[in-house]
């Protein structure tokens, strides 16, 4: 990984110069887990009969208004809390979970996206597990038989092939991230943290519920969430909704695909280019860095292209949205 080499080189220089504490990049050294995770996914009992469609009681599905793009992979997201416990939001709208909470994200492809009922190819199940107040990351790679998934700490590349919604065959080398790639995105300062469960990104109508019930209210009613009225303000838009203004959609997309690194406590903190949805445009450097943003999302050189981790192909629809937004500024 080029960035780690650069970081390590800078770290070394800072160390030699004796200014390690004032060296910004030094703080970006990878964060290690504080606990050892079991080697097999089945040890968690998340999918008792082996099918992801039927998670165990106590593993609750959740949806995000705007999602991260990961090489067209489909994703299933689950929250697990200790029995009788609740989660809540802090004053910034970030979810606070009790110890022993588990967040689960399974990545898969439909061999034929036009026929989702014809089966899935499971690739990996990523976990965030809170143990003694610290989050730990781990990903489990599914075997060929699709019967078990095994902890994989060093990452790997997987050939995947599927037919998309337009009937076109697509192939790519999907990247299963190494543990230090997980913590590059999932970091706030020196801690590993969840990214998706924010009040604004969970604040959406549930399409498959009668009366399209609001997800936050649903979690409150089912006893999973302690909700404050302020948590319901300012939902994050769905970046794909045509009825929402361009700027709103683009800022939602940049929030979910870029802001976990590009924030004051993130991996790309030293760029001072922050994409959080809550930051008013005038307080971001988006306008000043217009050309750079476009250049970096459109680049084909993987050492230049953004997002720096998590994808091997550009999200052409997302890039088109960013281009339209940047040109409108
Ligand atoms: C490119 C940045 C990136 C990398 C690398 C990455 N994640 Fe994430 N992850 C995200 C974002 C952004 C979300 C929330 C958006 C979503 O779920 O679509 C997320 C969501 C998750 C979730 C659901 C809970 C949450 O935080 O939203 C889990 C669990 C998770 N990631 C685990 C991992 C693990 C384990 C790894 C390494 C194997 C990893 N992630 C690597 C960016 C990343
Ligand atoms: C995994 C973390 C990560 C993610 C996700 C990420 N970046 Fe970056 N980005 C970096 C790092 C680290 C740098 C500084 C090193 C470099 O320039 O390559 C950077 C640099 C940049 C720069 C150059 C800095 C400047 O001021 O010109 C731009 C522009 C940029 N990123 C845009 C984006 C956009 C847009 C996204 C989302 C589509 C994104 N990045 C997602 C880590 C990330």
Short mmCIF file of N, CA and C in Angstrom, two decimals, residues 209-270:
data_model
loop_
_atom_site.label_atom_id
_atom_site.label_comp_id
_atom_site.label_asym_id
_atom_site.label_seq_id
_atom_site.Cartn_x
_atom_site.Cartn_y
_atom_site.Cartn_z
N UNK A 209 -42.09 -1.71 4.83
CA UNK A 209 -43.02 -1.73 5.97
C UNK A 209 -44.34 -1.11 5.57
N UNK A 210 -45.44 -1.60 6.18
CA UNK A 210 -46.72 -0.94 5.92
C UNK A 210 -46.61 0.52 6.35
N UNK A 211 -47.17 1.43 5.64
CA UNK A 211 -47.13 2.88 5.91
C UNK A 211 -45.72 3.44 5.87
N UNK A 212 -44.76 2.70 5.30
CA UNK A 212 -43.39 3.22 5.16
C UNK A 212 -42.89 3.86 6.45
N UNK A 213 -43.00 3.10 7.53
CA UNK A 213 -42.62 3.60 8.85
C UNK A 213 -41.19 4.13 8.85
N UNK A 214 -40.95 5.19 9.65
CA UNK A 214 -39.60 5.73 9.77
C UNK A 214 -38.71 4.74 10.54
N UNK A 215 -37.50 4.51 10.03
CA UNK A 215 -36.62 3.50 10.64
C UNK A 215 -36.24 3.84 12.09
N UNK A 216 -35.96 5.12 12.36
CA UNK A 216 -35.58 5.49 13.74
C UNK A 216 -36.74 5.24 14.69
N UNK A 217 -37.97 5.61 14.26
CA UNK A 217 -39.14 5.38 15.12
C UNK A 217 -39.37 3.88 15.29
N UNK A 218 -39.12 3.14 14.23
CA UNK A 218 -39.28 1.68 14.31
C UNK A 218 -38.30 1.09 15.34
N UNK A 219 -37.06 1.53 15.30
CA UNK A 219 -36.08 1.02 16.27
C UNK A 219 -36.45 1.43 17.70
N UNK A 220 -37.01 2.63 17.83
CA UNK A 220 -37.44 3.06 19.17
C UNK A 220 -38.59 2.16 19.65
N UNK A 221 -39.56 1.93 18.76
CA UNK A 221 -40.72 1.14 19.15
C UNK A 221 -40.36 -0.31 19.47
N UNK A 222 -39.33 -0.82 18.78
CA UNK A 222 -38.96 -2.22 19.05
C UNK A 222 -37.95 -2.31 20.18
N UNK A 223 -37.67 -1.19 20.84
CA UNK A 223 -36.85 -1.23 22.07
C UNK A 223 -35.36 -1.27 21.82
N UNK A 224 -34.92 -0.98 20.59
CA UNK A 224 -33.48 -1.03 20.31
C UNK A 224 -32.79 0.31 20.52
N UNK A 225 -33.59 1.39 20.46
CA UNK A 225 -33.01 2.73 20.38
C UNK A 225 -33.66 3.66 21.39
N UNK A 226 -32.81 4.45 22.09
CA UNK A 226 -33.31 5.55 22.91
C UNK A 226 -33.21 6.80 22.05
N UNK A 227 -34.37 7.31 21.64
CA UNK A 227 -34.41 8.39 20.64
C UNK A 227 -34.70 9.73 21.31
N UNK A 228 -33.97 10.77 20.89
CA UNK A 228 -34.28 12.16 21.31
C UNK A 228 -34.96 12.83 20.12
N UNK A 229 -35.89 13.78 20.40
CA UNK A 229 -36.56 14.45 19.27
C UNK A 229 -35.56 15.06 18.28
N UNK A 230 -34.43 15.57 18.79
CA UNK A 230 -33.46 16.24 17.90
C UNK A 230 -32.81 15.25 16.91
N UNK A 231 -32.84 13.93 17.23
CA UNK A 231 -32.24 12.95 16.32
C UNK A 231 -33.00 12.89 14.98
N UNK A 232 -34.24 13.39 15.01
CA UNK A 232 -35.07 13.27 13.81
C UNK A 232 -34.92 14.47 12.88
N UNK A 233 -34.13 15.46 13.28
CA UNK A 233 -33.92 16.63 12.42
C UNK A 233 -32.91 16.27 11.35
N UNK A 234 -32.92 17.01 10.25
CA UNK A 234 -31.87 16.94 9.23
C UNK A 234 -31.50 15.54 8.74
N UNK A 235 -32.43 14.82 8.09
CA UNK A 235 -32.04 13.52 7.51
C UNK A 235 -31.04 13.70 6.36
N UNK A 236 -30.21 12.68 6.16
CA UNK A 236 -29.30 12.69 5.01
C UNK A 236 -30.11 12.28 3.78
N UNK A 237 -30.00 13.05 2.68
CA UNK A 237 -30.76 12.65 1.49
C UNK A 237 -30.24 11.34 0.88
N UNK A 238 -31.11 10.67 0.13
CA UNK A 238 -30.70 9.54 -0.70
C UNK A 238 -30.07 10.14 -1.95
N UNK A 239 -28.78 9.86 -2.18
CA UNK A 239 -28.08 10.53 -3.29
C UNK A 239 -28.66 10.17 -4.65
N UNK A 240 -29.44 9.08 -4.71
CA UNK A 240 -29.99 8.66 -5.99
C UNK A 240 -31.41 9.15 -6.24
N UNK A 241 -31.97 9.91 -5.28
CA UNK A 241 -33.35 10.33 -5.45
C UNK A 241 -33.44 11.54 -6.38
N UNK A 242 -34.13 11.38 -7.53
CA UNK A 242 -34.15 12.47 -8.52
C UNK A 242 -34.88 13.71 -8.02
N UNK A 243 -35.71 13.57 -6.96
CA UNK A 243 -36.48 14.74 -6.52
C UNK A 243 -35.67 15.66 -5.61
N UNK A 244 -34.44 15.25 -5.27
CA UNK A 244 -33.63 16.04 -4.34
C UNK A 244 -32.64 16.91 -5.13
N UNK A 245 -32.44 18.18 -4.71
CA UNK A 245 -31.54 19.06 -5.47
C UNK A 245 -30.12 18.50 -5.60
N UNK A 246 -29.49 18.82 -6.72
CA UNK A 246 -28.15 18.32 -7.05
C UNK A 246 -27.14 18.50 -5.90
N UNK A 247 -27.08 19.70 -5.33
CA UNK A 247 -26.06 19.97 -4.31
C UNK A 247 -26.26 19.07 -3.10
N UNK A 248 -27.51 18.87 -2.71
CA UNK A 248 -27.81 18.02 -1.56
C UNK A 248 -27.38 16.58 -1.81
N UNK A 249 -27.68 16.11 -3.02
CA UNK A 249 -27.35 14.73 -3.36
C UNK A 249 -25.84 14.55 -3.41
N UNK A 250 -25.14 15.53 -3.99
CA UNK A 250 -23.68 15.41 -4.11
C UNK A 250 -23.03 15.46 -2.72
N UNK A 251 -23.53 16.33 -1.85
CA UNK A 251 -22.94 16.41 -0.50
C UNK A 251 -23.20 15.12 0.28
N UNK A 252 -24.37 14.49 0.06
CA UNK A 252 -24.64 13.21 0.72
C UNK A 252 -23.67 12.14 0.21
N UNK A 253 -23.45 12.15 -1.09
CA UNK A 253 -22.54 11.16 -1.70
C UNK A 253 -21.11 11.35 -1.16
N UNK A 254 -20.65 12.61 -1.12
CA UNK A 254 -19.29 12.89 -0.63
C UNK A 254 -19.18 12.55 0.86
N UNK A 255 -20.26 12.76 1.59
CA UNK A 255 -20.25 12.42 3.02
C UNK A 255 -19.98 10.93 3.20
N UNK A 256 -20.75 10.10 2.51
CA UNK A 256 -20.67 8.66 2.78
C UNK A 256 -19.46 8.01 2.08
N UNK A 257 -19.01 8.57 0.97
CA UNK A 257 -17.90 7.94 0.24
C UNK A 257 -16.54 8.55 0.53
N UNK A 258 -16.49 9.69 1.16
CA UNK A 258 -15.22 10.38 1.34
C UNK A 258 -14.97 10.87 2.77
N UNK A 259 -16.03 11.27 3.51
CA UNK A 259 -15.81 12.01 4.76
C UNK A 259 -15.23 11.17 5.89
N UNK A 260 -15.33 9.83 5.81
CA UNK A 260 -14.73 9.03 6.90
C UNK A 260 -13.22 9.24 6.92
N UNK A 261 -12.58 9.44 5.76
CA UNK A 261 -11.15 9.79 5.74
C UNK A 261 -10.96 11.30 5.79
N UNK A 262 -11.76 12.01 4.99
CA UNK A 262 -11.59 13.47 4.89
C UNK A 262 -12.37 14.17 5.98
N UNK A 263 -11.87 14.07 7.22
CA UNK A 263 -12.45 14.80 8.35
C UNK A 263 -11.30 15.19 9.27
N UNK A 264 -11.60 16.04 10.24
CA UNK A 264 -10.55 16.55 11.14
C UNK A 264 -9.96 15.43 12.00
N UNK A 265 -10.65 14.28 12.11
CA UNK A 265 -10.12 13.18 12.90
C UNK A 265 -9.89 11.94 12.04
N UNK A 266 -9.92 12.11 10.71
CA UNK A 266 -9.82 10.97 9.80
C UNK A 266 -8.44 10.80 9.19
N UNK A 267 -8.33 9.76 8.39
CA UNK A 267 -7.06 9.35 7.79
C UNK A 267 -6.49 10.43 6.86
N UNK A 268 -7.36 11.21 6.21
CA UNK A 268 -6.90 12.25 5.28
C UNK A 268 -6.95 13.63 5.92
N UNK A 269 -6.85 13.66 7.25
CA UNK A 269 -6.94 14.91 8.00
C UNK A 269 -5.92 15.94 7.49
N UNK A 270 -4.73 15.46 7.10
CA UNK A 270 -3.67 16.40 6.71
C UNK A 270 -4.01 17.16 5.43
#
